[in-house]
Amino acid sequence: MKAQLRAVFICFILSSLCGATTVPGTTDESLSRPTASQASIGTTNQTTNIATSTGTTNQTTNPLTTTPTENQTVTSPTNTGMSNFFETIQKFLANSQASNLIQKQIGNFIKSNNVSFPISILTPENLQKVLKLLGPAASNLQGLSQYAGQLANIPNELRNFTDELEQDISPQCYSHLQSMVSALMKREQWAIKMIDATGKLSSGLMDGNLFWPGSYDECLSVNAAGKFDGRYCTATISLASVLGAMFPITTAVNLNLGVCMPDSCTAKEINTVLNTTLGLLPLGANELQTAQTTCNERAEFDDLAIAGFTVCGVFGVLMLLSTLFDVMYNYHQRKSTKTVPHENGTSPESKYQVNGDVAEKPKAPTQPGTLVKLAMTFSVYTNGKKLLSTEQGGGALSAINGIRFLSISWVVLGHSFSSPLNALQNPGFMAEFLGNWTSMVMVNGLLSVDSFFTLSGLLVSYLFMKEMKREKGRINWFMFYFHRIWRLTPAYMLVLFLNMSLFRYLGDGPGWPNDGIEATCRETWWTNLLYINNIYKRRKMCFGWSWYLANDMQFYVVSPLLLVPLFFSKKIGLFINILALLGIYIATGMVSSHFELGSTMFSTDFAAMMAKFDNYFNDYYIVPWCRMGPYIVGIVTGYVIYRTNGKYKIPKGINILIWITVAVTACVVVYSINGPANGHAWSNGVNALYNAVHRSVWGMCVCWVIFACVTGNGGIVNDFLSWKFFVPLGRLSYCLYLTHLIVLQYYLLSVRQPIYATTLELIFIFLGTLMLSILVSIVASLAFEAPMMALEKVIFRRGKK
């Protein structure tokens, strides 16, 4: 069996050498000259002049050993003399007796190696192709002798190859690999499926398509006559040394190759097999090695998963029982308050006699007690009505609902365009996309988070001022902080926990992570609970997009330092807020200047972008001392709305002028980075200035829209943003933020083939993610967010004032 395995590899290499030898970018008459770095397959004293072929239609070949360019098409300097030599050889091979003799000799060689299957490799046609391959590289019989030497050395190379494999992998894995090869030679269907399921050269190679996943589902469907099943693995192979500048993204030229292997082989053993096989390629110093091999495995349910399922079960039972109680209670209340019909002229308002009994008029419905309210806190019926209601309380800033939903939609849009960029068939799409100025809406979609910071600061300020006025300058500081923590934490922690414990069991696919998407959560989840994950161990952050929640909580904790002075003294309060804003500007400018950050996270200058990405995200984008500007702007605006009581008439002409100025300013903030995004970088000073102030300027634009709408100067903008349809969607914005990336990642990790990016394709991904996230956020709100808010109202009797 070992000899058969060796012979199979011999046949594979022979057929590769004798197959179609046309190199991409050449014709049948012009062949590529091998580079000096190409090593021979033979001994150390031999050199090869054979260029790597593209193989035949029946083979899985590797064209990545050469870089096809126009400069590779050359002709032999001794073309005249060589043509006569090769014509003589070709005439010799055209003689059927000579061909039969050569084939007989090859057959004897195969039999001497105990090969039990018939094989016919060297036909006259294939031998002529060999001569064409050798022609440009040989001036005499040296080329043919080198070729013969290589053929003679193949058995030794392959014998070393199989001996090495036998020592490095387990006997069972080795035996099953032999069974696979043997079955392949017998053309058994399951073996052919394993080869078919393995990734192969795909179109779009020059556009950067280095994701060759093969067929995930076909591999898993393999059953080798009860011996073993198929196991799908992904091998990451670095090609930077081989391909160089062929690709648009030259700093990360990694081939992700899907391979189908027996499930008796571990990922380490499969990695060994692949590295040993890649070592046979004649690449000289440019050797290929797999950086890592990851095999998809069905995760076993551990204690964390059991806890996750238990939490889901507990909340499911609570929702079911609470809903049943709520429905029965309301049915009983309606039944007891039905109007009694008139009978014999007797009014239901008076006592009447039936069969000698005295009946009382129906009593007015009683308000449910504390225990009844507690029993209904998890009711889907009651919480669903509140969630979907379009009614708002008196004094509500109705335009905020529209801004909330549009802002969270912008967040989803930005993630829908940026998240798939790591696994595209055409990574060159990024440069093409950034070249269009309209793409700046997605590139600068980071401003959508600043809209939320602005809204948060505005609402905190407005409600704080109203509470202080009602309580005559006093406030319950315990409730001030407890309400915020209770409002955010339960839903946040429950979604994080379920994502950490159960996500990895919910799907599969070529890129599906065995440990889920939150591998760091077991180590750093507690930093999320304390809302310090954007400061402490931020490079190992759990639930990566939760940095916003940490910032928002930190801003809320220090907000009284800005709010209290503002309430008691307008001048002192404004001075302190302006001083804090200037401090944020200075800190942000210094951070940006120190790390020499660009004005945008994304750029066509991929090397420069990746070099600064870590500093941009971890040292500037997520830290509170660089992000509080819009929050302070919101605090001041909330105070202005409180002082004006939402009534401030602006002359029509001035109002239009302000609207135009704000619209132009907002467009400048969003679209001015078109140059840096396309590789035309600004100076370090200009970048620092932009990074320091542009988020606060955007917050000012958002604040003007809210102020104008509240004071009656919003016109059609206010009509749109105050649309009742936005009321329930605005309530869902928090759960939408928590869940939308889970939905998006689930899709991206489940796809069987890499995405071919187009603007239309990404728009469909955005719309699908948004719609599904709304559905998921409704479930999360009804299960986690709404019950906790109802519990707070019952326990602390909030909302009674």
PDB file of N, CA and C in Angstrom, residues 187-241:
ATOM      1  N   ARG A 187     -11.506   5.193  -8.394  1.00  0.00           N
ATOM      2  CA  ARG A 187     -12.595   6.109  -8.757  1.00  0.00           C
ATOM      3  C   ARG A 187     -13.862   5.858  -7.927  1.00  0.00           C
ATOM      4  N   GLU A 188     -13.642   5.594  -6.649  1.00  0.00           N
ATOM      5  CA  GLU A 188     -14.787   5.456  -5.764  1.00  0.00           C
ATOM      6  C   GLU A 188     -15.357   6.839  -5.463  1.00  0.00           C
ATOM      7  N   GLN A 189     -16.670   6.907  -5.359  1.00  0.00           N
ATOM      8  CA  GLN A 189     -17.343   8.203  -5.306  1.00  0.00           C
ATOM      9  C   GLN A 189     -16.950   9.016  -4.084  1.00  0.00           C
ATOM     10  N   TRP A 190     -16.843   8.357  -2.922  1.00  0.00           N
ATOM     11  CA  TRP A 190     -16.553   9.124  -1.709  1.00  0.00           C
ATOM     12  C   TRP A 190     -15.165   9.758  -1.776  1.00  0.00           C
ATOM     13  N   ALA A 191     -14.208   9.093  -2.381  1.00  0.00           N
ATOM     14  CA  ALA A 191     -12.864   9.649  -2.496  1.00  0.00           C
ATOM     15  C   ALA A 191     -12.839  10.824  -3.475  1.00  0.00           C
ATOM     16  N   ILE A 192     -13.578  10.665  -4.583  1.00  0.00           N
ATOM     17  CA  ILE A 192     -13.658  11.763  -5.550  1.00  0.00           C
ATOM     18  C   ILE A 192     -14.309  12.982  -4.908  1.00  0.00           C
ATOM     19  N   LYS A 193     -15.315  12.754  -4.040  1.00  0.00           N
ATOM     20  CA  LYS A 193     -15.977  13.866  -3.349  1.00  0.00           C
ATOM     21  C   LYS A 193     -15.000  14.604  -2.433  1.00  0.00           C
ATOM     22  N   MET A 194     -14.071  13.863  -1.807  1.00  0.00           N
ATOM     23  CA  MET A 194     -13.097  14.527  -0.934  1.00  0.00           C
ATOM     24  C   MET A 194     -12.176  15.436  -1.729  1.00  0.00           C
ATOM     25  N   ILE A 195     -11.751  14.967  -2.899  1.00  0.00           N
ATOM     26  CA  ILE A 195     -10.917  15.807  -3.755  1.00  0.00           C
ATOM     27  C   ILE A 195     -11.722  16.979  -4.290  1.00  0.00           C
ATOM     28  N   ASP A 196     -12.963  16.697  -4.678  1.00  0.00           N
ATOM     29  CA  ASP A 196     -13.815  17.750  -5.221  1.00  0.00           C
ATOM     30  C   ASP A 196     -14.120  18.807  -4.174  1.00  0.00           C
ATOM     31  N   ALA A 197     -14.234  18.399  -2.910  1.00  0.00           N
ATOM     32  CA  ALA A 197     -14.573  19.345  -1.841  1.00  0.00           C
ATOM     33  C   ALA A 197     -13.397  20.202  -1.427  1.00  0.00           C
ATOM     34  N   THR A 198     -12.198  19.840  -1.825  1.00  0.00           N
ATOM     35  CA  THR A 198     -11.008  20.617  -1.485  1.00  0.00           C
ATOM     36  C   THR A 198     -10.920  21.847  -2.385  1.00  0.00           C
ATOM     37  N   GLY A 199     -10.500  22.970  -1.815  1.00  0.00           N
ATOM     38  CA  GLY A 199     -10.420  24.218  -2.566  1.00  0.00           C
ATOM     39  C   GLY A 199      -9.434  24.151  -3.707  1.00  0.00           C
ATOM     40  N   LYS A 200      -9.743  24.879  -4.762  1.00  0.00           N
ATOM     41  CA  LYS A 200      -8.903  24.906  -5.966  1.00  0.00           C
ATOM     42  C   LYS A 200      -8.758  26.338  -6.441  1.00  0.00           C
ATOM     43  N   LEU A 201      -7.868  26.516  -7.383  1.00  0.00           N
ATOM     44  CA  LEU A 201      -7.633  27.831  -7.957  1.00  0.00           C
ATOM     45  C   LEU A 201      -8.933  28.424  -8.477  1.00  0.00           C
ATOM     46  N   SER A 202      -9.246  29.629  -8.026  1.00  0.00           N
ATOM     47  CA  SER A 202     -10.475  30.293  -8.425  1.00  0.00           C
ATOM     48  C   SER A 202     -10.168  31.477  -9.330  1.00  0.00           C
ATOM     49  N   SER A 203     -11.189  31.935 -10.012  1.00  0.00           N
ATOM     50  CA  SER A 203     -11.050  33.129 -10.838  1.00  0.00           C
ATOM     51  C   SER A 203     -10.856  34.349  -9.932  1.00  0.00           C
ATOM     52  N   GLY A 204     -10.333  35.400 -10.521  1.00  0.00           N
ATOM     53  CA  GLY A 204     -10.122  36.634  -9.767  1.00  0.00           C
ATOM     54  C   GLY A 204      -8.842  36.640  -8.964  1.00  0.00           C
ATOM     55  N   LEU A 205      -7.895  35.767  -9.313  1.00  0.00           N
ATOM     56  CA  LEU A 205      -6.643  35.702  -8.563  1.00  0.00           C
ATOM     57  C   LEU A 205      -5.907  37.032  -8.600  1.00  0.00           C
ATOM     58  N   MET A 206      -5.867  37.669  -9.759  1.00  0.00           N
ATOM     59  CA  MET A 206      -5.154  38.937  -9.889  1.00  0.00           C
ATOM     60  C   MET A 206      -5.885  40.073  -9.198  1.00  0.00           C
ATOM     61  N   ASP A 207      -7.152  39.863  -8.851  1.00  0.00           N
ATOM     62  CA  ASP A 207      -7.909  40.869  -8.111  1.00  0.00           C
ATOM     63  C   ASP A 207      -7.832  40.613  -6.609  1.00  0.00           C
ATOM     64  N   GLY A 208      -7.012  39.640  -6.220  1.00  0.00           N
ATOM     65  CA  GLY A 208      -6.804  39.387  -4.805  1.00  0.00           C
ATOM     66  C   GLY A 208      -7.637  38.277  -4.226  1.00  0.00           C
ATOM     67  N   ASN A 209      -8.235  37.420  -5.073  1.00  0.00           N
ATOM     68  CA  ASN A 209      -9.072  36.337  -4.560  1.00  0.00           C
ATOM     69  C   ASN A 209      -8.196  35.207  -4.038  1.00  0.00           C
ATOM     70  N   LEU A 210      -7.964  35.206  -2.751  1.00  0.00           N
ATOM     71  CA  LEU A 210      -7.153  34.173  -2.119  1.00  0.00           C
ATOM     72  C   LEU A 210      -7.958  33.379  -1.104  1.00  0.00           C
ATOM     73  N   PHE A 211      -9.261  33.324  -1.294  1.00  0.00           N
ATOM     74  CA  PHE A 211     -10.135  32.493  -0.479  1.00  0.00           C
ATOM     75  C   PHE A 211     -10.677  31.370  -1.361  1.00  0.00           C
ATOM     76  N   TRP A 212     -10.159  30.182  -1.166  1.00  0.00           N
ATOM     77  CA  TRP A 212     -10.561  29.020  -1.951  1.00  0.00           C
ATOM     78  C   TRP A 212     -11.158  27.982  -1.006  1.00  0.00           C
ATOM     79  N   PRO A 213     -12.393  28.167  -0.608  1.00  0.00           N
ATOM     80  CA  PRO A 213     -12.948  27.326   0.461  1.00  0.00           C
ATOM     81  C   PRO A 213     -13.351  25.931   0.031  1.00  0.00           C
ATOM     82  N   GLY A 214     -13.482  25.679  -1.269  1.00  0.00           N
ATOM     83  CA  GLY A 214     -13.983  24.379  -1.689  1.00  0.00           C
ATOM     84  C   GLY A 214     -15.454  24.232  -1.341  1.00  0.00           C
ATOM     85  N   SER A 215     -15.857  23.009  -1.012  1.00  0.00           N
ATOM     86  CA  SER A 215     -17.266  22.744  -0.681  1.00  0.00           C
ATOM     87  C   SER A 215     -17.354  22.182   0.729  1.00  0.00           C
ATOM     88  N   TYR A 216     -17.790  23.004   1.639  1.00  0.00           N
ATOM     89  CA  TYR A 216     -17.874  22.623   3.053  1.00  0.00           C
ATOM     90  C   TYR A 216     -18.865  21.482   3.266  1.00  0.00           C
ATOM     91  N   ASP A 217     -20.068  21.629   2.739  1.00  0.00           N
ATOM     92  CA  ASP A 217     -21.111  20.628   2.972  1.00  0.00           C
ATOM     93  C   ASP A 217     -20.797  19.309   2.278  1.00  0.00           C
ATOM     94  N   GLU A 218     -20.176  19.362   1.095  1.00  0.00           N
ATOM     95  CA  GLU A 218     -19.811  18.129   0.401  1.00  0.00           C
ATOM     96  C   GLU A 218     -18.782  17.344   1.199  1.00  0.00           C
ATOM     97  N   CYS A 219     -17.846  18.047   1.802  1.00  0.00           N
ATOM     98  CA  CYS A 219     -16.829  17.368   2.596  1.00  0.00           C
ATOM     99  C   CYS A 219     -17.449  16.665   3.802  1.00  0.00           C
ATOM    100  N   LEU A 220     -18.347  17.350   4.492  1.00  0.00           N
ATOM    101  CA  LEU A 220     -18.951  16.753   5.682  1.00  0.00           C
ATOM    102  C   LEU A 220     -19.881  15.588   5.334  1.00  0.00           C
ATOM    103  N   SER A 221     -20.327  15.519   4.092  1.00  0.00           N
ATOM    104  CA  SER A 221     -21.221  14.422   3.698  1.00  0.00           C
ATOM    105  C   SER A 221     -20.470  13.140   3.347  1.00  0.00           C
ATOM    106  N   VAL A 222     -19.124  13.193   3.329  1.00  0.00           N
ATOM    107  CA  VAL A 222     -18.321  12.028   2.945  1.00  0.00           C
ATOM    108  C   VAL A 222     -18.364  10.973   4.041  1.00  0.00           C
ATOM    109  N   ASN A 223     -18.593   9.734   3.626  1.00  0.00           N
ATOM    110  CA  ASN A 223     -18.465   8.582   4.525  1.00  0.00           C
ATOM    111  C   ASN A 223     -17.702   7.490   3.782  1.00  0.00           C
ATOM    112  N   ALA A 224     -16.517   7.158   4.301  1.00  0.00           N
ATOM    113  CA  ALA A 224     -15.635   6.216   3.619  1.00  0.00           C
ATOM    114  C   ALA A 224     -15.961   4.792   4.030  1.00  0.00           C
ATOM    115  N   ALA A 225     -17.099   4.315   3.582  1.00  0.00           N
ATOM    116  CA  ALA A 225     -17.506   2.925   3.818  1.00  0.00           C
ATOM    117  C   ALA A 225     -17.422   2.558   5.294  1.00  0.00           C
ATOM    118  N   GLY A 226     -17.791   3.496   6.143  1.00  0.00           N
ATOM    119  CA  GLY A 226     -17.803   3.234   7.580  1.00  0.00           C
ATOM    120  C   GLY A 226     -16.464   3.382   8.256  1.00  0.00           C
ATOM    121  N   LYS A 227     -15.374   3.632   7.508  1.00  0.00           N
ATOM    122  CA  LYS A 227     -14.048   3.760   8.111  1.00  0.00           C
ATOM    123  C   LYS A 227     -13.862   5.124   8.761  1.00  0.00           C
ATOM    124  N   PHE A 228     -14.224   6.147   8.035  1.00  0.00           N
ATOM    125  CA  PHE A 228     -14.069   7.499   8.568  1.00  0.00           C
ATOM    126  C   PHE A 228     -14.996   8.428   7.798  1.00  0.00           C
ATOM    127  N   ASP A 229     -15.172   9.629   8.339  1.00  0.00           N
ATOM    128  CA  ASP A 229     -15.963  10.671   7.690  1.00  0.00           C
ATOM    129  C   ASP A 229     -15.033  11.786   7.235  1.00  0.00           C
ATOM    130  N   GLY A 230     -15.593  12.680   6.446  1.00  0.00           N
ATOM    131  CA  GLY A 230     -14.811  13.818   5.988  1.00  0.00           C
ATOM    132  C   GLY A 230     -14.694  14.883   7.064  1.00  0.00           C
ATOM    133  N   ARG A 231     -13.545  15.497   7.145  1.00  0.00           N
ATOM    134  CA  ARG A 231     -13.330  16.622   8.060  1.00  0.00           C
ATOM    135  C   ARG A 231     -12.891  17.823   7.245  1.00  0.00           C
ATOM    136  N   TYR A 232     -13.574  18.950   7.453  1.00  0.00           N
ATOM    137  CA  TYR A 232     -13.247  20.171   6.699  1.00  0.00           C
ATOM    138  C   TYR A 232     -12.284  21.011   7.524  1.00  0.00           C
ATOM    139  N   CYS A 233     -11.201  21.426   6.886  1.00  0.00           N
ATOM    140  CA  CYS A 233     -10.201  22.262   7.539  1.00  0.00           C
ATOM    141  C   CYS A 233      -9.836  23.425   6.624  1.00  0.00           C
ATOM    142  N   THR A 234      -9.352  24.485   7.214  1.00  0.00           N
ATOM    143  CA  THR A 234      -8.890  25.650   6.455  1.00  0.00           C
ATOM    144  C   THR A 234      -7.424  25.880   6.763  1.00  0.00           C
ATOM    145  N   ALA A 235      -6.603  25.857   5.725  1.00  0.00           N
ATOM    146  CA  ALA A 235      -5.162  26.082   5.876  1.00  0.00           C
ATOM    147  C   ALA A 235      -4.842  27.502   5.425  1.00  0.00           C
ATOM    148  N   THR A 236      -4.087  28.211   6.240  1.00  0.00           N
ATOM    149  CA  THR A 236      -3.648  29.566   5.904  1.00  0.00           C
ATOM    150  C   THR A 236      -2.201  29.505   5.452  1.00  0.00           C
ATOM    151  N   ILE A 237      -1.965  29.859   4.203  1.00  0.00           N
ATOM    152  CA  ILE A 237      -0.635  29.755   3.595  1.00  0.00           C
ATOM    153  C   ILE A 237      -0.189  31.142   3.163  1.00  0.00           C
ATOM    154  N   SER A 238       0.950  31.578   3.634  1.00  0.00           N
ATOM    155  CA  SER A 238       1.477  32.888   3.257  1.00  0.00           C
ATOM    156  C   SER A 238       2.124  32.809   1.884  1.00  0.00           C
ATOM    157  N   LEU A 239       1.691  33.712   1.004  1.00  0.00           N
ATOM    158  CA  LEU A 239       2.211  33.727  -0.369  1.00  0.00           C
ATOM    159  C   LEU A 239       2.997  34.995  -0.672  1.00  0.00           C
ATOM    160  N   ALA A 240       3.248  35.803   0.355  1.00  0.00           N
ATOM    161  CA  ALA A 240       3.885  37.097   0.111  1.00  0.00           C
ATOM    162  C   ALA A 240       5.243  36.945  -0.570  1.00  0.00           C
ATOM    163  N   SER A 241       6.010  35.926  -0.164  1.00  0.00           N
ATOM    164  CA  SER A 241       7.353  35.759  -0.745  1.00  0.00           C
ATOM    165  C   SER A 241       7.295  35.270  -2.182  1.00  0.00           C
TER     166      SER A 241
END
